[in-house]
JSON list of C-alpha atoms in Angstrom, two decimals:
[
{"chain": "A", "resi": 122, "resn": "UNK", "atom": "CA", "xyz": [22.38, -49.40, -37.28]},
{"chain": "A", "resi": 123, "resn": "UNK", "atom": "CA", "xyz": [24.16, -46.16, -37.46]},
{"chain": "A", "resi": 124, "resn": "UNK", "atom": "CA", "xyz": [22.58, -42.85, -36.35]},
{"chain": "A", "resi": 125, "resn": "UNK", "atom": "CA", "xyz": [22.12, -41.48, -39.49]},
{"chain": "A", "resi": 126, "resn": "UNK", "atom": "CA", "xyz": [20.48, -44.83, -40.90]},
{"chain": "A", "resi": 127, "resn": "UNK", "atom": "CA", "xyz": [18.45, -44.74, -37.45]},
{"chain": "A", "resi": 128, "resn": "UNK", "atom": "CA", "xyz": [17.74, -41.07, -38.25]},
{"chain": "A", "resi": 129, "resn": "UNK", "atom": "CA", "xyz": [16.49, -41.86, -41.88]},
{"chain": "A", "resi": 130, "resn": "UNK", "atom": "CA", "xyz": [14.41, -44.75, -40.80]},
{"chain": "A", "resi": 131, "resn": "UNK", "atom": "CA", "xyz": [12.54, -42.66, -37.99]},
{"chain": "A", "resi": 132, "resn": "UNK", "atom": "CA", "xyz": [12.15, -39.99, -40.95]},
{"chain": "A", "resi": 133, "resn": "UNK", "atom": "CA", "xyz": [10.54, -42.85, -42.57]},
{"chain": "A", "resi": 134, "resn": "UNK", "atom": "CA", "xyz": [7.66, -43.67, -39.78]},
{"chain": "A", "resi": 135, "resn": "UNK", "atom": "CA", "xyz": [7.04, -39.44, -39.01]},
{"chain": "A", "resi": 136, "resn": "UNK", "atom": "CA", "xyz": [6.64, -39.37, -42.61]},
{"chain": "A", "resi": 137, "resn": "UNK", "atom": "CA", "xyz": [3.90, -42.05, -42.24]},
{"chain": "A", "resi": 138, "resn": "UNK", "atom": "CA", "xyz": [2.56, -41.18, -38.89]},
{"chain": "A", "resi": 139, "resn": "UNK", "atom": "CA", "xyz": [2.24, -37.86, -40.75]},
{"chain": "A", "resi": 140, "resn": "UNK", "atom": "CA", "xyz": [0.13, -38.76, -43.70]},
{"chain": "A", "resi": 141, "resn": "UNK", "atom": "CA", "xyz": [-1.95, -41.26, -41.24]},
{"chain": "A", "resi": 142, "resn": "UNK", "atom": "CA", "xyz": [-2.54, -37.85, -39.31]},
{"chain": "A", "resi": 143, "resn": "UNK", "atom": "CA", "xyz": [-3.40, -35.76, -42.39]},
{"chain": "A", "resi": 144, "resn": "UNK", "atom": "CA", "xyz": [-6.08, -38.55, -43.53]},
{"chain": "A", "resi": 145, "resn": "UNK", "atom": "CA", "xyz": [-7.61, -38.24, -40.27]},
{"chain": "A", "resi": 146, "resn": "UNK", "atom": "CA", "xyz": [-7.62, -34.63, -39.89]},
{"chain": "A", "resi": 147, "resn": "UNK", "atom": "CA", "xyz": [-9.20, -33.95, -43.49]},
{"chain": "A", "resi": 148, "resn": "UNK", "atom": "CA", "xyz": [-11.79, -36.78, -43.08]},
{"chain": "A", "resi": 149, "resn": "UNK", "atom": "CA", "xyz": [-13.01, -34.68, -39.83]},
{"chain": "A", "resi": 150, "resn": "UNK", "atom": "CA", "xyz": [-14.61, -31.71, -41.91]},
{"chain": "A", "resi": 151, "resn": "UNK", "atom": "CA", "xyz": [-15.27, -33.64, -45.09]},
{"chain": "A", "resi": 152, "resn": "UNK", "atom": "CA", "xyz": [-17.22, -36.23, -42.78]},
{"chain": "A", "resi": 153, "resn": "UNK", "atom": "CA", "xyz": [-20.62, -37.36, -45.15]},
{"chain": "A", "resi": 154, "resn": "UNK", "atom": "CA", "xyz": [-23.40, -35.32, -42.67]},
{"chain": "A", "resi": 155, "resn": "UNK", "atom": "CA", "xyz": [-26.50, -37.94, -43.70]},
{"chain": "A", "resi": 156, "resn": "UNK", "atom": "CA", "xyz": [-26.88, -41.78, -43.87]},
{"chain": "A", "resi": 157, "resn": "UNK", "atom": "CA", "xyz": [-29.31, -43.80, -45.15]},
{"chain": "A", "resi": 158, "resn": "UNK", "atom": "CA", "xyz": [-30.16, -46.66, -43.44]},
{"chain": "A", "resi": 159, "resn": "UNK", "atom": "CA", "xyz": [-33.32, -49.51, -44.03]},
{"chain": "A", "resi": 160, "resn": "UNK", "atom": "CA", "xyz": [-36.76, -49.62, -41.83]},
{"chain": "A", "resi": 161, "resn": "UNK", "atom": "CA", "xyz": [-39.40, -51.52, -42.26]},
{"chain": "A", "resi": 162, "resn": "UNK", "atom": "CA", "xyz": [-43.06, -49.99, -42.49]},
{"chain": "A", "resi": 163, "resn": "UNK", "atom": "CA", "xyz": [-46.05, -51.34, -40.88]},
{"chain": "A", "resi": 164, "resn": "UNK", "atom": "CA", "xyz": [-47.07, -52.89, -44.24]},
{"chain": "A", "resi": 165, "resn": "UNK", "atom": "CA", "xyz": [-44.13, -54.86, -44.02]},
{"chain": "A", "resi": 166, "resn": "UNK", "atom": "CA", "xyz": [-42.30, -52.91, -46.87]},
{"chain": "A", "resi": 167, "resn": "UNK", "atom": "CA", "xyz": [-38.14, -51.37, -46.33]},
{"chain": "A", "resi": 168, "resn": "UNK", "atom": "CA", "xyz": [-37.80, -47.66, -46.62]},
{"chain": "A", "resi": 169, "resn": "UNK", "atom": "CA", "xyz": [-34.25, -45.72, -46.72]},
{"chain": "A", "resi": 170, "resn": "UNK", "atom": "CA", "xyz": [-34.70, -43.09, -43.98]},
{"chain": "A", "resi": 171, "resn": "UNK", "atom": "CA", "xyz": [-32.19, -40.51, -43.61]},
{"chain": "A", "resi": 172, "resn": "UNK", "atom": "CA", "xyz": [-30.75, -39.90, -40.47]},
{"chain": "A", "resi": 173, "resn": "UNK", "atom": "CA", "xyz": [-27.96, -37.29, -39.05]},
{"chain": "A", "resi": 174, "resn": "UNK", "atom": "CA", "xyz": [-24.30, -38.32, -38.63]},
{"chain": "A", "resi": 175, "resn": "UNK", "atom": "CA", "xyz": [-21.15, -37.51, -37.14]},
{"chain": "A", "resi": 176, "resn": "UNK", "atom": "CA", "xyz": [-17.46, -38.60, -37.40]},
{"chain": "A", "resi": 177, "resn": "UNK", "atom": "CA", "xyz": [-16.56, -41.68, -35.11]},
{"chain": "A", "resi": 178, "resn": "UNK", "atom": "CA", "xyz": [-15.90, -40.65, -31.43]},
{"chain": "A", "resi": 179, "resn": "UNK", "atom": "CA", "xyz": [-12.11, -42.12, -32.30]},
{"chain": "A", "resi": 180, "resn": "UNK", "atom": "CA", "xyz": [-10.94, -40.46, -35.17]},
{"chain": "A", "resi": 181, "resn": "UNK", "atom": "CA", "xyz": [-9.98, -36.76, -33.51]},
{"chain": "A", "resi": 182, "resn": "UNK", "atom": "CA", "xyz": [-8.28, -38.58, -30.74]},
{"chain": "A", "resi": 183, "resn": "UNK", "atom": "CA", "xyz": [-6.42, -40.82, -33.70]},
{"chain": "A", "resi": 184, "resn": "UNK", "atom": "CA", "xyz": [-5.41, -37.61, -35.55]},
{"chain": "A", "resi": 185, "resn": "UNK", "atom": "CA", "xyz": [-4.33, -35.85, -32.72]},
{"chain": "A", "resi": 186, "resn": "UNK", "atom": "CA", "xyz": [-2.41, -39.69, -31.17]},
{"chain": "A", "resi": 187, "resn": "UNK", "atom": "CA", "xyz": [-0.63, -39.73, -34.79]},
{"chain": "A", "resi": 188, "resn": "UNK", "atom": "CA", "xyz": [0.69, -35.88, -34.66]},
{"chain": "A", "resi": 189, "resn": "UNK", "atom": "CA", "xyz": [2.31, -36.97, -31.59]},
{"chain": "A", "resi": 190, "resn": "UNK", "atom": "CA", "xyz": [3.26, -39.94, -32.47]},
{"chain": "A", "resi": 191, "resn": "UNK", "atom": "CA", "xyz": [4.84, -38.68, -36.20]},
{"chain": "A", "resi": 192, "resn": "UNK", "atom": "CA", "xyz": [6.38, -35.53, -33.86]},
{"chain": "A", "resi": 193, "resn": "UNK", "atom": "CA", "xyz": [7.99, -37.90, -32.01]},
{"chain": "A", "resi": 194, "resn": "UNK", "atom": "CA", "xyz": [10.07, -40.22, -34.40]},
{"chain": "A", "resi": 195, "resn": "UNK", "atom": "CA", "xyz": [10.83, -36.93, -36.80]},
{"chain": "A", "resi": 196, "resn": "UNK", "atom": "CA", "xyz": [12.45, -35.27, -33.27]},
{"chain": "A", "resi": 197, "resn": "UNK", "atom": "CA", "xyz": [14.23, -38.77, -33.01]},
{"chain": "A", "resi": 198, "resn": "UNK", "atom": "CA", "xyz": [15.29, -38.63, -36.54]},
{"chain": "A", "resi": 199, "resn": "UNK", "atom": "CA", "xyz": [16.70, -35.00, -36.14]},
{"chain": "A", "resi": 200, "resn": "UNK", "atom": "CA", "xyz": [18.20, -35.64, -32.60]},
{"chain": "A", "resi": 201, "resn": "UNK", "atom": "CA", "xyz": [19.96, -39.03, -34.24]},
{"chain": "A", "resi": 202, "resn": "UNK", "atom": "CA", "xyz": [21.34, -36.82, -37.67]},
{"chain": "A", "resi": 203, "resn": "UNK", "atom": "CA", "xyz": [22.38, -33.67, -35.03]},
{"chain": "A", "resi": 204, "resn": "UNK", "atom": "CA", "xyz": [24.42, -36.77, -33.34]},
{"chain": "A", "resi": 205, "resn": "UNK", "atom": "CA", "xyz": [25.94, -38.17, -36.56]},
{"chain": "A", "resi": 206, "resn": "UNK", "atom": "CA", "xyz": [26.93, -35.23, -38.00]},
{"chain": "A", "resi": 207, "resn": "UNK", "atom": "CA", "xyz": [28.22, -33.22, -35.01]},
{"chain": "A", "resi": 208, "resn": "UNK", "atom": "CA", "xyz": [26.31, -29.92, -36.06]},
{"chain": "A", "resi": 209, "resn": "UNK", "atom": "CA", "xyz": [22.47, -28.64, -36.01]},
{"chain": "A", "resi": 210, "resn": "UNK", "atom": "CA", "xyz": [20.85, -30.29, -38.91]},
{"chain": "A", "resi": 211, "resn": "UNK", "atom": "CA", "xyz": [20.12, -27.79, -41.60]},
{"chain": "A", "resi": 212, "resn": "UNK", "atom": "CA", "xyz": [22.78, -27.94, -43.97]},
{"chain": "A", "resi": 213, "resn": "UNK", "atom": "CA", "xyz": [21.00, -28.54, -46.91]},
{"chain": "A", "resi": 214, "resn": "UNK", "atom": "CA", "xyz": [17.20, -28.29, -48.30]},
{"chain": "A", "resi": 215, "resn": "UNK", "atom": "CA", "xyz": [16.71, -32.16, -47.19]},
{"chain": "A", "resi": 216, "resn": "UNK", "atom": "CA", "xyz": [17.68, -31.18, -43.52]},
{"chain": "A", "resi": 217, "resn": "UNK", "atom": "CA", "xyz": [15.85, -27.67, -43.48]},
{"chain": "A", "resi": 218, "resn": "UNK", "atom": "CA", "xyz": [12.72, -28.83, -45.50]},
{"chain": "A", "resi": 219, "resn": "UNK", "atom": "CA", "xyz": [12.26, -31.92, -42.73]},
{"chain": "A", "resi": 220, "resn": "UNK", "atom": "CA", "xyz": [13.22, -29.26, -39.80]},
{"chain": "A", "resi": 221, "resn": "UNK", "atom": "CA", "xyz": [10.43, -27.15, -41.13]},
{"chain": "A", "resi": 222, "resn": "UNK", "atom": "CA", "xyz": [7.79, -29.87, -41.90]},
{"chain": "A", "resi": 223, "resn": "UNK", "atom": "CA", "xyz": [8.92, -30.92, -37.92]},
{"chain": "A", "resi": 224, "resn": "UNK", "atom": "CA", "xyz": [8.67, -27.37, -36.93]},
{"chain": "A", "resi": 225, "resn": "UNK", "atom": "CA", "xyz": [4.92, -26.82, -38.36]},
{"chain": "A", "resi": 226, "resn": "UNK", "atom": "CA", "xyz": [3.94, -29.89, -36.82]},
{"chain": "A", "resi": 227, "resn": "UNK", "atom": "CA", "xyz": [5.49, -29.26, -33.26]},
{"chain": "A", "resi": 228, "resn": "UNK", "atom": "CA", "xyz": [3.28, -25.73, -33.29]},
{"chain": "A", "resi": 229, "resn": "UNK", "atom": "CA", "xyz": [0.10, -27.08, -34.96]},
{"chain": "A", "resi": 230, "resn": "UNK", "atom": "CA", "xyz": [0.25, -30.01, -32.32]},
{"chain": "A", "resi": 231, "resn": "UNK", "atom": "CA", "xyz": [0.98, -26.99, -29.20]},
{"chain": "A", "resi": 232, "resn": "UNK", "atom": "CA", "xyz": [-2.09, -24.87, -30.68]},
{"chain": "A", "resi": 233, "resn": "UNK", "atom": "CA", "xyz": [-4.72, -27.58, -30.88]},
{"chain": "A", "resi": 234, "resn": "UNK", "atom": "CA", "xyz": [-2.90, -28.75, -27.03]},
{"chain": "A", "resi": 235, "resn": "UNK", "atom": "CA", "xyz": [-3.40, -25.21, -25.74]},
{"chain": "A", "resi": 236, "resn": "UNK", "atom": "CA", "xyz": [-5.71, -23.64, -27.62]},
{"chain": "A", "resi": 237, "resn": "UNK", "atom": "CA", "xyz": [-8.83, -23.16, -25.87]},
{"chain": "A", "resi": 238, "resn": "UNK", "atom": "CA", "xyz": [-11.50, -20.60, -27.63]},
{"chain": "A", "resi": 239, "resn": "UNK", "atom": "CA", "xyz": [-14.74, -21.51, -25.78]},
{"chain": "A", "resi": 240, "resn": "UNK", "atom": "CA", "xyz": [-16.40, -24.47, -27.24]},
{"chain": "A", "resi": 241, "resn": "UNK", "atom": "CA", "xyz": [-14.97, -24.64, -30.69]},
{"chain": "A", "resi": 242, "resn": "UNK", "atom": "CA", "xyz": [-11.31, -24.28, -29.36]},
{"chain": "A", "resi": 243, "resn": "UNK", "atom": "CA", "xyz": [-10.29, -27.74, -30.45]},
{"chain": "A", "resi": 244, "resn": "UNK", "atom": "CA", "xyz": [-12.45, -28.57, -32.87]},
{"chain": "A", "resi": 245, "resn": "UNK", "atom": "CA", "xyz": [-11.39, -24.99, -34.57]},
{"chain": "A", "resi": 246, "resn": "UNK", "atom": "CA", "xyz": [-7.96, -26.28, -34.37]},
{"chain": "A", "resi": 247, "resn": "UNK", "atom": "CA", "xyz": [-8.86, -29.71, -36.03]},
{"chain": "A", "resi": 248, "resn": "UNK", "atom": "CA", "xyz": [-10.20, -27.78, -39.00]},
{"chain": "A", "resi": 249, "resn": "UNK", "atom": "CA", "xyz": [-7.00, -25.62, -39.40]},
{"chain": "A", "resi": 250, "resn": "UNK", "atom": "CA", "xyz": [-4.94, -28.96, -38.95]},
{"chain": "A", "resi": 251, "resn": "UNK", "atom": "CA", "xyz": [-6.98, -30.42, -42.17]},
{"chain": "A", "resi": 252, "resn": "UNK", "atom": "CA", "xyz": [-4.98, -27.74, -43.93]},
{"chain": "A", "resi": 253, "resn": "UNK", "atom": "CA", "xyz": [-2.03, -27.52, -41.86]},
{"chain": "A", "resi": 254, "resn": "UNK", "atom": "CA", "xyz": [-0.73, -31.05, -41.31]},
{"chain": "A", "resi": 255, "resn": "UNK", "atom": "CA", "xyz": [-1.13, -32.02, -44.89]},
{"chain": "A", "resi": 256, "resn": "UNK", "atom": "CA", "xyz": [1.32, -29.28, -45.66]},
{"chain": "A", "resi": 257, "resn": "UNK", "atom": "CA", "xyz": [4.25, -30.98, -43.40]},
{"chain": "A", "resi": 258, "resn": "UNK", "atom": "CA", "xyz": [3.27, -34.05, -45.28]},
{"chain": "A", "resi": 259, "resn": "UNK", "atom": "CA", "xyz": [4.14, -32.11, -48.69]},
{"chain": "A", "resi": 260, "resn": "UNK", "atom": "CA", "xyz": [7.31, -30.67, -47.04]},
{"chain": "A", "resi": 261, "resn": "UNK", "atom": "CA", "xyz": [8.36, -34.23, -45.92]},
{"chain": "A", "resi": 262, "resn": "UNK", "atom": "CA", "xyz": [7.00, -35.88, -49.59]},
{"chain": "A", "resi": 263, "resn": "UNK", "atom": "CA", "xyz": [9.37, -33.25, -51.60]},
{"chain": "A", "resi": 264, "resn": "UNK", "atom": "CA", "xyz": [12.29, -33.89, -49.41]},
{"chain": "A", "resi": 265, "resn": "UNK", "atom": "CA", "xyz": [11.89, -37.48, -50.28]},
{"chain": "A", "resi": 266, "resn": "UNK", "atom": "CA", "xyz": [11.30, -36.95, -53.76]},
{"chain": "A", "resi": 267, "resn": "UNK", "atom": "CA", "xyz": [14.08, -33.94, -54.60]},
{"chain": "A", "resi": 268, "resn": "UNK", "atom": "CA", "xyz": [16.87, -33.90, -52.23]},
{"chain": "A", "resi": 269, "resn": "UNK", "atom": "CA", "xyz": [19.69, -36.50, -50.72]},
{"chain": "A", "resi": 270, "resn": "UNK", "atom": "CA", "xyz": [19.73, -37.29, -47.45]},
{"chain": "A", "resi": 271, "resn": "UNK", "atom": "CA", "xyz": [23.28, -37.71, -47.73]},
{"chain": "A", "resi": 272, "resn": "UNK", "atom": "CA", "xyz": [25.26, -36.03, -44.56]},
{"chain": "A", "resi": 273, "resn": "UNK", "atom": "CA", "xyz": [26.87, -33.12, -45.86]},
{"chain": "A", "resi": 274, "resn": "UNK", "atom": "CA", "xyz": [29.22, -30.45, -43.80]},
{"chain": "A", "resi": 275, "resn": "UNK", "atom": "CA", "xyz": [27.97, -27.02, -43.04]},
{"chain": "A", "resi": 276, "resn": "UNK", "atom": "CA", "xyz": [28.21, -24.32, -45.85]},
{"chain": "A", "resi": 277, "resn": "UNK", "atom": "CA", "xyz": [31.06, -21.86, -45.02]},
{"chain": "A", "resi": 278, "resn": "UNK", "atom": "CA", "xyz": [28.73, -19.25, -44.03]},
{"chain": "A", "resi": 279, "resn": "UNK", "atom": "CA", "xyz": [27.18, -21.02, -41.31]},
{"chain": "A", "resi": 280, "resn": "UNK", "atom": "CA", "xyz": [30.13, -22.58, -40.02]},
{"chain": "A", "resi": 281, "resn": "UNK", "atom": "CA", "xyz": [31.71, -18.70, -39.63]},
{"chain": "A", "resi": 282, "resn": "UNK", "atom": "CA", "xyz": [28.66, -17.24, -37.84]},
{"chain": "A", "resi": 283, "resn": "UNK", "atom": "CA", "xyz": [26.81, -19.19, -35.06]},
{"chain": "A", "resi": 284, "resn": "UNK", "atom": "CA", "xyz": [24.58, -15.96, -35.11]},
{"chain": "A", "resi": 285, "resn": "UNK", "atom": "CA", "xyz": [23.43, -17.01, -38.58]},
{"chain": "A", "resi": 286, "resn": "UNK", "atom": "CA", "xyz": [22.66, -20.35, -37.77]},
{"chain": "A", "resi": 287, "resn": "UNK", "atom": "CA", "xyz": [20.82, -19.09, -34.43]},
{"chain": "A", "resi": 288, "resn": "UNK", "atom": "CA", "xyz": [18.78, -17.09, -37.21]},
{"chain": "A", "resi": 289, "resn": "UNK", "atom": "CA", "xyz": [18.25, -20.14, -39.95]},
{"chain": "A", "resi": 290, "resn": "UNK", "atom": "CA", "xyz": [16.55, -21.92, -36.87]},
{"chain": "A", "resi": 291, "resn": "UNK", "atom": "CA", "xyz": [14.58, -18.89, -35.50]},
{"chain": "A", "resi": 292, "resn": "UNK", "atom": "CA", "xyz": [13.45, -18.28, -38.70]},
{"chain": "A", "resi": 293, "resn": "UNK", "atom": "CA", "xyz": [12.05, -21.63, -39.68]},
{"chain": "A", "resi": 294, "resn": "UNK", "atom": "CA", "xyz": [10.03, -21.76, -36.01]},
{"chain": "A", "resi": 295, "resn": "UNK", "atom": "CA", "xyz": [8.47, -18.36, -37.30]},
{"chain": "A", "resi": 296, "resn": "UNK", "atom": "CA", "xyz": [7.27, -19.72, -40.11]},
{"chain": "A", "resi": 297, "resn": "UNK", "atom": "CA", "xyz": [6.09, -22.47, -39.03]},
{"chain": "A", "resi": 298, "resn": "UNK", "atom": "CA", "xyz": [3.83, -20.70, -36.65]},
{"chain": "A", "resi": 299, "resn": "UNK", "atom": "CA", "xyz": [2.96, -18.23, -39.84]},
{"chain": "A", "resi": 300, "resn": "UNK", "atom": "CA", "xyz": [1.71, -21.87, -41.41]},
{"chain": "A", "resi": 301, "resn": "UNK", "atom": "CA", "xyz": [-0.76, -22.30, -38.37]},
{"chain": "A", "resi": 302, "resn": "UNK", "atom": "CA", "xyz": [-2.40, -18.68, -39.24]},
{"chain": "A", "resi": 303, "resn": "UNK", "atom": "CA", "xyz": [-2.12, -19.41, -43.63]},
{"chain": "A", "resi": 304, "resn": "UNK", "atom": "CA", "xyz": [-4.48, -22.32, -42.10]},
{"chain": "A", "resi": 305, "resn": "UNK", "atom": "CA", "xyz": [-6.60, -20.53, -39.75]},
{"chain": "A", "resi": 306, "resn": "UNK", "atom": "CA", "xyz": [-7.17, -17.42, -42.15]},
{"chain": "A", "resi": 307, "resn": "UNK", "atom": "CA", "xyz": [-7.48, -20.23, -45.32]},
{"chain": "A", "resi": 308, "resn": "UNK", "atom": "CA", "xyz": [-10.58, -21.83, -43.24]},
{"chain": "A", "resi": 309, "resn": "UNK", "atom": "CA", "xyz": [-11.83, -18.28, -42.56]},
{"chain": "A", "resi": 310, "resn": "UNK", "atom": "CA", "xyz": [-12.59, -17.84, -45.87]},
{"chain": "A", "resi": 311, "resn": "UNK", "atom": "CA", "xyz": [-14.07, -20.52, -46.64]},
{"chain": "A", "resi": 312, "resn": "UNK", "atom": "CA", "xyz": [-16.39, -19.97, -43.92]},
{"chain": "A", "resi": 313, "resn": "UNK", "atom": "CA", "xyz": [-16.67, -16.37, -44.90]},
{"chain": "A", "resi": 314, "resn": "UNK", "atom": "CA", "xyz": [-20.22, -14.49, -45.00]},
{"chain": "A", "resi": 315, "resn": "UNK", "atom": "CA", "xyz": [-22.19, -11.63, -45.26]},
{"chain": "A", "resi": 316, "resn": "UNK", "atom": "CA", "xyz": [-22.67, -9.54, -42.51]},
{"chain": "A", "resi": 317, "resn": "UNK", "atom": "CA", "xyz": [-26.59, -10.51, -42.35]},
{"chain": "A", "resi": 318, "resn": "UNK", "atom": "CA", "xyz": [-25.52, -14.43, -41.42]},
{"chain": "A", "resi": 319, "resn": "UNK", "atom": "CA", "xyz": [-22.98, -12.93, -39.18]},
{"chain": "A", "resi": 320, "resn": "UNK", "atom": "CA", "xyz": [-25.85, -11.11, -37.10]},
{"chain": "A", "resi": 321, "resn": "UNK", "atom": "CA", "xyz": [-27.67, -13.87, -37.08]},
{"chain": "A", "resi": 322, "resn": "UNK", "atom": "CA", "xyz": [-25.42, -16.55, -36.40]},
{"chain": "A", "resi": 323, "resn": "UNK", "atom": "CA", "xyz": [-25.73, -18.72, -39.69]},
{"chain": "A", "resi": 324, "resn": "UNK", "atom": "CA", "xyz": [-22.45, -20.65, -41.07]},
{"chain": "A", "resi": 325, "resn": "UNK", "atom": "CA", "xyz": [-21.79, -21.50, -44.47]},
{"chain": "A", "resi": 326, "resn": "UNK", "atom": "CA", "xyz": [-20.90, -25.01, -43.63]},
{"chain": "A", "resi": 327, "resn": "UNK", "atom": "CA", "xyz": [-21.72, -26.67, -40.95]},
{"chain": "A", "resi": 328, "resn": "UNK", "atom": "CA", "xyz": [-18.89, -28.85, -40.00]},
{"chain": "A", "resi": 329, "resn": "UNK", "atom": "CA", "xyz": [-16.38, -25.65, -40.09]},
{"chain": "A", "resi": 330, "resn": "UNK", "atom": "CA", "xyz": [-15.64, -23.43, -37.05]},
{"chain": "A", "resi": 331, "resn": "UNK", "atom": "CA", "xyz": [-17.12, -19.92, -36.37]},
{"chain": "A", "resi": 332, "resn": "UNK", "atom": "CA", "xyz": [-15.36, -17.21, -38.08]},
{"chain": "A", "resi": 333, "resn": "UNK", "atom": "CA", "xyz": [-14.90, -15.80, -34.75]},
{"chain": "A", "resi": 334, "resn": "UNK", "atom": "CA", "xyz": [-12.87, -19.02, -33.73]},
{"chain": "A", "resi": 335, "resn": "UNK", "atom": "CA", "xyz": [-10.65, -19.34, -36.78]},
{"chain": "A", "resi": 336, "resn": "UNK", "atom": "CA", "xyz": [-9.64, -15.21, -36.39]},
{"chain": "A", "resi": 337, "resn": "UNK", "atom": "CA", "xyz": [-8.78, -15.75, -32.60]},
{"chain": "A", "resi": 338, "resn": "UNK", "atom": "CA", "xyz": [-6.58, -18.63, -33.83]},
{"chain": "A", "resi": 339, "resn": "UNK", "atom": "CA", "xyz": [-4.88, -16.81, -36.77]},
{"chain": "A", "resi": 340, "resn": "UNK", "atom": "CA", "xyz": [-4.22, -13.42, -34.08]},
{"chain": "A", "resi": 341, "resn": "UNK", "atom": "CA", "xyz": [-2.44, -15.47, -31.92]},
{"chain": "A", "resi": 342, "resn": "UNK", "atom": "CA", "xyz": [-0.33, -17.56, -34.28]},
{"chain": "A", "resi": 343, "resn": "UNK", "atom": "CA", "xyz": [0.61, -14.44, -35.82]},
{"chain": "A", "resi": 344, "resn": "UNK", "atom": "CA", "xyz": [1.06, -12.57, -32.13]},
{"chain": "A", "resi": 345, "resn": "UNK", "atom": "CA", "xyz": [3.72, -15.77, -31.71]},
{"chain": "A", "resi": 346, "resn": "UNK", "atom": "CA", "xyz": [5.31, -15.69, -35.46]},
{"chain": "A", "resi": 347, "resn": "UNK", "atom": "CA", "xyz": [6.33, -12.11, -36.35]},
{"chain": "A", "resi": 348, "resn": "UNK", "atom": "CA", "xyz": [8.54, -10.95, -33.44]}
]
């Protein structure tokens, strides 16, 4: 296998790992909050009694185990078409949309790592990534879908100006910690309320962060992005 069928075939597995990831991370907030299960009375009759539940202890570890995982064979994939074509992949939209979907990944994966906002650090994270990682996924679906994979040589422009490229790949890593803050603020709204619930502590759903969380997480991602 050559490196640029190697590099289409690990694009392949990140694009699975990543929609594996994205399941995982949406089915975190969207977790049903009641079950029903049977018990039997004392006059021998069965009852549905309601009782509280949570997401299994496994699935944030999965979600965050995939991310890695999917980060991992789309660096591979990058590294094997850098190697193949003798330049810095992003000479056309299928090689700068997968270097961005890669890029958002890489910083949603170093926030939720790092990240550490008293108790809801990570699990404010998690709720971002529901957003987040299903947005590589797109990015990696429409390259698919739209554009060749085809090795092509760099544009004229960035061959002339190794300044310009240095500012094509700057640019997309700024962005794609601007998509970790279009998550963060995203949540925030949804979990948006008056000023009375803020005083008193209320949320509007349960299974979402603290406002207070999701605004520490969309300061710093934007701290990181503009400059």
């Amino acid at each position: 296998m050559d490196p640029e069928q190697f590099a289409y075939a690990a694009f392949l597995a990140g694009l699975g790992l990543t929609a594996a990831a994205s399941a995982c991370y949406v089915a975190l907030p969207l977790w049903p909050r009641v079950t029903y299960r049977s018990a039997a009375t004392d006059a021998g009759a069965t009852v549905s009694v309601a009782a509280a539940a949570r997401p299994p202890a496994w699935l944030a570890p999965l979600a965050r185990a995939a991310t890695w995982l999917a980060l991992a064979a789309l660096t591979a994939s990058l590294a094997a078409r850098w190697a193949a074509a003798g330049r810095p992949p992003y000479a056309n939209m299928w090689e700068f949309t997968v270097g961005f979907g890669w890029a958002i990944l890489l910083c949603y994966a170093l926030f939720e790592w790092r990240f550490q906002g008293g108790a809801e650090g990570r699990p404010a994270t998690r709720a971002v990534g529901a957003l987040v990682v299903p947005v590589a996924l797109a990015l990696f679906a429409a390259s698919l879908a739209f554009f060749p994979s085809e090795l092509r040589p760099l544009i004229p422009a960035l061959q002339s100006s190794r300044i310009l490229g240095a500012h094509v790949a700057t640019m997309m890593l700024s962005y794609a910690v601007l998509s970790v803050s279009f998550g963060a603020a995203a949540v925030y709204l949804l979990q948006a309320r008056p000023e009375r619930q803020r005083r008193s502590g209320e949320r509007r759903f349960a299974r979402l962060p603290s406002g207070e969380a999701l605004e520490e997480i969309a300061n710093r991602s934007v701290l990181l992005g503009f400059p």
